[in-house]
Structure formats: C-alpha cells, structure tokens
Coordinates of C-alpha atoms and ligand atoms in Angstrom, one line a residue:
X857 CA 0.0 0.0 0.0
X858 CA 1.6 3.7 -1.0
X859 CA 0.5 6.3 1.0
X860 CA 0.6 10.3 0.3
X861 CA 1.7 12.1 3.1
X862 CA 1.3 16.1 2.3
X863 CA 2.7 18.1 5.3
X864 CA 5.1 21.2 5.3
X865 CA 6.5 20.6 8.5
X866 CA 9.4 18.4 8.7
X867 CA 9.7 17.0 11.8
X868 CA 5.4 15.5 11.3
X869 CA 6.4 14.4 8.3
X870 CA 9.1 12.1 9.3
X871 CA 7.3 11.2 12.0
X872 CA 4.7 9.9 10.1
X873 CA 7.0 8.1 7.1
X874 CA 8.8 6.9 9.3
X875 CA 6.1 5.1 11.0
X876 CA 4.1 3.9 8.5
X877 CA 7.5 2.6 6.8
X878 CA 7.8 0.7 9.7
X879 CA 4.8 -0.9 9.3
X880 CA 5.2 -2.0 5.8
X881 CA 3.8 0.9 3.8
X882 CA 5.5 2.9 1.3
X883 CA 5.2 6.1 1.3
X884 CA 5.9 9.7 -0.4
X885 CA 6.4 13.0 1.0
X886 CA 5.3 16.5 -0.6
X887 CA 5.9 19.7 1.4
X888 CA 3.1 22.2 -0.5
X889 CA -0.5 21.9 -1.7
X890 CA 0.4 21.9 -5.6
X891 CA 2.7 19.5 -5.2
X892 CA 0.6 17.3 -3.2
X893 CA -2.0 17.7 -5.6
X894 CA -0.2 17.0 -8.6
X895 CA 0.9 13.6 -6.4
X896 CA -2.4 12.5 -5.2
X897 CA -4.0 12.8 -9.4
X898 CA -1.1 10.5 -10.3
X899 CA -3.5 7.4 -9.6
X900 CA -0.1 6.4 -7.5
X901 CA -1.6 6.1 -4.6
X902 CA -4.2 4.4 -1.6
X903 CA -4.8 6.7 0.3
X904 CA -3.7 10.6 1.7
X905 CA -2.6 11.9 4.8
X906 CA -3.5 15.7 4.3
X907 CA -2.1 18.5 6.4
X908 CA -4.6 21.8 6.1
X909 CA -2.0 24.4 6.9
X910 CA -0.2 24.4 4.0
X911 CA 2.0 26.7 1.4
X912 CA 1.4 27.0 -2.6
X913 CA -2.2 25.8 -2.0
X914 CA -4.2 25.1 1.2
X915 CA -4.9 22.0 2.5
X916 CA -8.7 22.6 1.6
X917 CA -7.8 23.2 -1.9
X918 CA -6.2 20.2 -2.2
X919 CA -9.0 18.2 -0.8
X920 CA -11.2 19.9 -3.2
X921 CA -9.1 19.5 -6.2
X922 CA -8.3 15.4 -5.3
X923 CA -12.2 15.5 -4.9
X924 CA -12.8 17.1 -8.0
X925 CA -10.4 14.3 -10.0
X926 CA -10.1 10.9 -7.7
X927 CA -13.6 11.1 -5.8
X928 CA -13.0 7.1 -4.2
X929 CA -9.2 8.4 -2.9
X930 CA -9.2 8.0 0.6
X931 CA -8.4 11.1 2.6
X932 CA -7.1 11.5 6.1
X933 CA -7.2 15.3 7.1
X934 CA -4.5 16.5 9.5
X935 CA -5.2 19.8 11.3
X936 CA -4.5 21.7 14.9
X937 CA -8.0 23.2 14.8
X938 CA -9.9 21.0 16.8
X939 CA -13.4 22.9 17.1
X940 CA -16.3 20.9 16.3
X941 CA -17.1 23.4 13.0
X942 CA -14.0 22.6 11.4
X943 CA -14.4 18.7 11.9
X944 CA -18.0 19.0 9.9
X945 CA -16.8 21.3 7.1
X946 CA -14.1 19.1 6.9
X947 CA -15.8 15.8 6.4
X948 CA -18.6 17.6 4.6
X949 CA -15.5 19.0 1.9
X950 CA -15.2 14.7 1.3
X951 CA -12.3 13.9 3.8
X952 CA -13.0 10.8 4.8
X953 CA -11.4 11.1 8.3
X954 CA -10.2 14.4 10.5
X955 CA -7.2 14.0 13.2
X956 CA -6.3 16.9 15.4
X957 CA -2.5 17.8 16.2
X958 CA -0.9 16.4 18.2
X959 CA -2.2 12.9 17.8
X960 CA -0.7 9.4 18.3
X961 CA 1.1 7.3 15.4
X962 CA -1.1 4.2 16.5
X963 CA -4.6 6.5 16.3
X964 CA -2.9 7.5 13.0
X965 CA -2.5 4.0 12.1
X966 CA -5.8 2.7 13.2
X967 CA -7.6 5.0 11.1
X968 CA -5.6 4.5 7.8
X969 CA -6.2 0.8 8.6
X970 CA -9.9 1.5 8.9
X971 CA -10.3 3.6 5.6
X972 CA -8.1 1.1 3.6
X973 CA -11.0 -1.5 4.9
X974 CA -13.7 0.7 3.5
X975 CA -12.2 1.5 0.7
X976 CA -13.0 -2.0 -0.3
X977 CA -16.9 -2.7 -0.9
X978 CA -18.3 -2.9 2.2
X979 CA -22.0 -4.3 3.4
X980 CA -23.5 -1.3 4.8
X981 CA -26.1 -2.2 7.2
X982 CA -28.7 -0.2 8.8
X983 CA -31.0 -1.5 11.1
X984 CA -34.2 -0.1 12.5
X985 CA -36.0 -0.8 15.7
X986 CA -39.5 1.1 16.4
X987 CA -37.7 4.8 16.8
X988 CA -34.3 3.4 16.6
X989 CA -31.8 2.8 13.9
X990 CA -29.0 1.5 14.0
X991 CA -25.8 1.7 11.9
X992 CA -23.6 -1.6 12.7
X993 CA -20.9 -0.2 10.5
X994 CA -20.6 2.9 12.1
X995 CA -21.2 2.0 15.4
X996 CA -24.1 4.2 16.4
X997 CA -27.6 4.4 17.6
X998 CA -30.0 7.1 16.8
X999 CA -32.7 7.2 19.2
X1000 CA -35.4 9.5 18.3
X1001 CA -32.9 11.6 17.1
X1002 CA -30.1 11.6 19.9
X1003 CA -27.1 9.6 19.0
X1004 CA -25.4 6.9 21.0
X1005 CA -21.7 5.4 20.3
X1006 CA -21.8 1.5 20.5
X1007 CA -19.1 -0.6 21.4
X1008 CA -18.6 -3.9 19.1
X1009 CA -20.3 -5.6 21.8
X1010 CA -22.8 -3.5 21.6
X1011 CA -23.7 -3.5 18.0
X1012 CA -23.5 -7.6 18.5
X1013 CA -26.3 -7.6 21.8
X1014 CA -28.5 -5.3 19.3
X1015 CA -28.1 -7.1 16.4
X1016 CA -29.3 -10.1 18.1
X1017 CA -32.2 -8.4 19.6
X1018 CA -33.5 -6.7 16.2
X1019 CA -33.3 -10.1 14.7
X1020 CA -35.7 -11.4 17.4
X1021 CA -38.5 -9.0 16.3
X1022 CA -39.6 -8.6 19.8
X1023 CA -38.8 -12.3 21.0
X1024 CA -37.2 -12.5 24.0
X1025 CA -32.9 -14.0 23.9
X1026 CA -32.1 -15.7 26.9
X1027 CA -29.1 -14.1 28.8
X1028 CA -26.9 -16.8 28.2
X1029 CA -27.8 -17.2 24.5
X1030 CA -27.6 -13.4 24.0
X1031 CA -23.7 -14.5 25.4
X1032 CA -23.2 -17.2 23.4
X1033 CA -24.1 -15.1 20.2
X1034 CA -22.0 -11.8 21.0
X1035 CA -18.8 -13.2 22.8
X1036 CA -18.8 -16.5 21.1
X1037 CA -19.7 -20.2 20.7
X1038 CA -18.2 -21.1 24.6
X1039 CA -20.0 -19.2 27.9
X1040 CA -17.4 -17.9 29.3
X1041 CA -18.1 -16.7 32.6
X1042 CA -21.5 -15.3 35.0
X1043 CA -24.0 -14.4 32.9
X1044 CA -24.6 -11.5 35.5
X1045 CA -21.8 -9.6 33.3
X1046 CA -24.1 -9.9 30.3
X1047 CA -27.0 -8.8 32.4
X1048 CA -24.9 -6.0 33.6
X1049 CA -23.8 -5.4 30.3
X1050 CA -27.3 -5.4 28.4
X1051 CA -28.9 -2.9 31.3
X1052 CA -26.0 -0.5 30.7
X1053 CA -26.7 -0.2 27.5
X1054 CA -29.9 0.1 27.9
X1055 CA -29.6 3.1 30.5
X1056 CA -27.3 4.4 27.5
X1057 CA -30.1 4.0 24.8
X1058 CA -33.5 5.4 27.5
X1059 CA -36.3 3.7 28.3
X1060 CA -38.2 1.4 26.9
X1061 CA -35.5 0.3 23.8
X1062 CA -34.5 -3.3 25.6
X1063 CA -36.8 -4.5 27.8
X1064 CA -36.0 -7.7 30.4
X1065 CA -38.3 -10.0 30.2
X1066 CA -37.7 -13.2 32.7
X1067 CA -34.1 -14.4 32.2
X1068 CA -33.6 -12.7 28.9
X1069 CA -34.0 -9.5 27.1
X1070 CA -35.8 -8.3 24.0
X1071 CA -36.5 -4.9 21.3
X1072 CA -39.4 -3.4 22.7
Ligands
CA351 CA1 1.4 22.7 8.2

C-alpha cells in the first residue's frame, strides 16, 4: 500500500513516514499543496494523509481539487483546529477522516487501517428498531434523534435483539451469540452489560423479560 503524506512541516512528516514505513507501507512526501495535488492525481496512490496548513495551495484546496479528479481516494485530514465546525466542514469537503495535532502514530494507524477496509466494498447495514436505527458499520444508535456510540459488543447484543422482532434471547444465549460459541463466565456480566446499554439508549429500547432480554 503507498500512501501520500502532504505536510510542510518536517519533523510531522518524518514522524509519520517513518512510522508507516515501519509498518510496511511505502510512502511519499510533498511539502506544498500543488505539489501534493499534482501527487495524489497521479493514480499512484491508496490513500492521503492531508495536512490543512499548507504553502502554494491550502490543504482545503487540495481536498477539493483530489475530490474534483479521484472522488474514491481515501483522505485523512490532519489539522491543529480542533473545534467541532472545522471537523463538519471538513468531512462535509469529502475527507474521509479528520485528526487533530498532536495525535498518536497508533490513532494514526488505526484509522488509515480502517479507511483502507472501506475502501474495499463494504455491506453497509442499517437496522431499525421502532424509533431506533441503527448503523452496525458505524457503530451508532439514533434514538429519536439523539445519537449513541456503541461498542462492538454492543452493535452484537443489538443485532441479536433486532433479529428477534420482539422475542425475547435468553441471557446466556444473548452470550453465546455476542462473545462466542463457549459461555465464558457469569452471565450477570451480560446482564450488567445489556442494562447498561440500555440506560445508555432510555427507556423502553431493551426491555427484560424473565431471564432474557428483548427490542421493545
Ligand atoms: Ca502545516
């Protein structure tokens, strides 16, 4: 996998290569916009780690100019504005990804890895409960309209649930299904488990019934 990296200043730069070298990726440095441009259009590439703040032409630019040409180029935005505004404009300009300076090379990492996943056709999947949906992929609830971040486990216990149509899954089937084929443990962590997210999600979403839990 080659990755762009488009940053002026030297010592992020090397930071970066260096670590995404390390991990097996090769990788090309440009110091201004137009150059970084010119390098992301050459079809040369997977994916681009953009810095915003950038001489010849602006980091914005260059996202709208690799939009404009390579629309299914995966872009990684690099920035040290961290108000919520910029993030939206940012992903709304077609980054795929924002990361705020400083940042960590293995948060770096883990989100190139994620993008290079998606950049591959992926099952999107939406599912809807009564006023809830649901989106597995991204990990998040909407519940009447307020949002709530899963955790894989999660997405797994409501998965299960929405697939029940309002049956009730036994604890310990519920366990089986979300942490794999062997028990392992008290189901009391499930239970624990299942009635935080529901406290998470408000009433009336998951509803115990006997020793199990159901969609309401
Ligand atoms: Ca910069």
């Amino acid at each position: 996998m080659n990755i762009l990296i488009v940053e002026d200043e030297d010592r992020i730069a090397s930071f970066i290569r260096r670590g995404l070298e390390g991990e097996g990726f090769t990788t090309r440095v440009e110091a201004d916009g137009r150059a970084g441009l010119d390098a992301a259009l050459t079809g040369a590439f997977d994916l681009v780690v953009l810095d915003l703040a950038l001489p010849e032409l602006s980091g914005e630019e260059v996202l709208a100019g690799i939009r404009e040409r390579e629309p299914a180029l995966p872009v990684i935005v690099l920035s040290a504005k961290d108000a919520i505004s910029d993030r939206v404009s940012n992903l709304q300009a077609g980054a795929d990804d924002y990361l705020v300076k400083p940042f960590s090379f293995a948060e770096l990492l883990a989100r190139i890895q994620a993008r290079l996943r998606s950049a591959e056709p992926v099952r999107r999947t939406t599912l809807r409960a009564g006023a809830m949906e649901v989106d597995a992929e991204a990990a998040v609830a909407l519940v009447e309209g307020r949002e709530v971040e899963l955790s894989r486990h999660d997405v797994g216990i409501l998965e299960a649930l929405i697939a029940a149509r309002g049956h009730a899954i036994p604890a310990g089937a519920l366990q089986r299904r979300v942490w794999g084929a062997e028990p392992s443990g008290d189901p009391s962590v499930v239970d624990a488990y299942v009635d935080a997210l529901s406290r998470r999600l408000g009433d009336g979403v998951i509803e115990a019934v006997g020793d199990g839990y159901r969609i309401a």
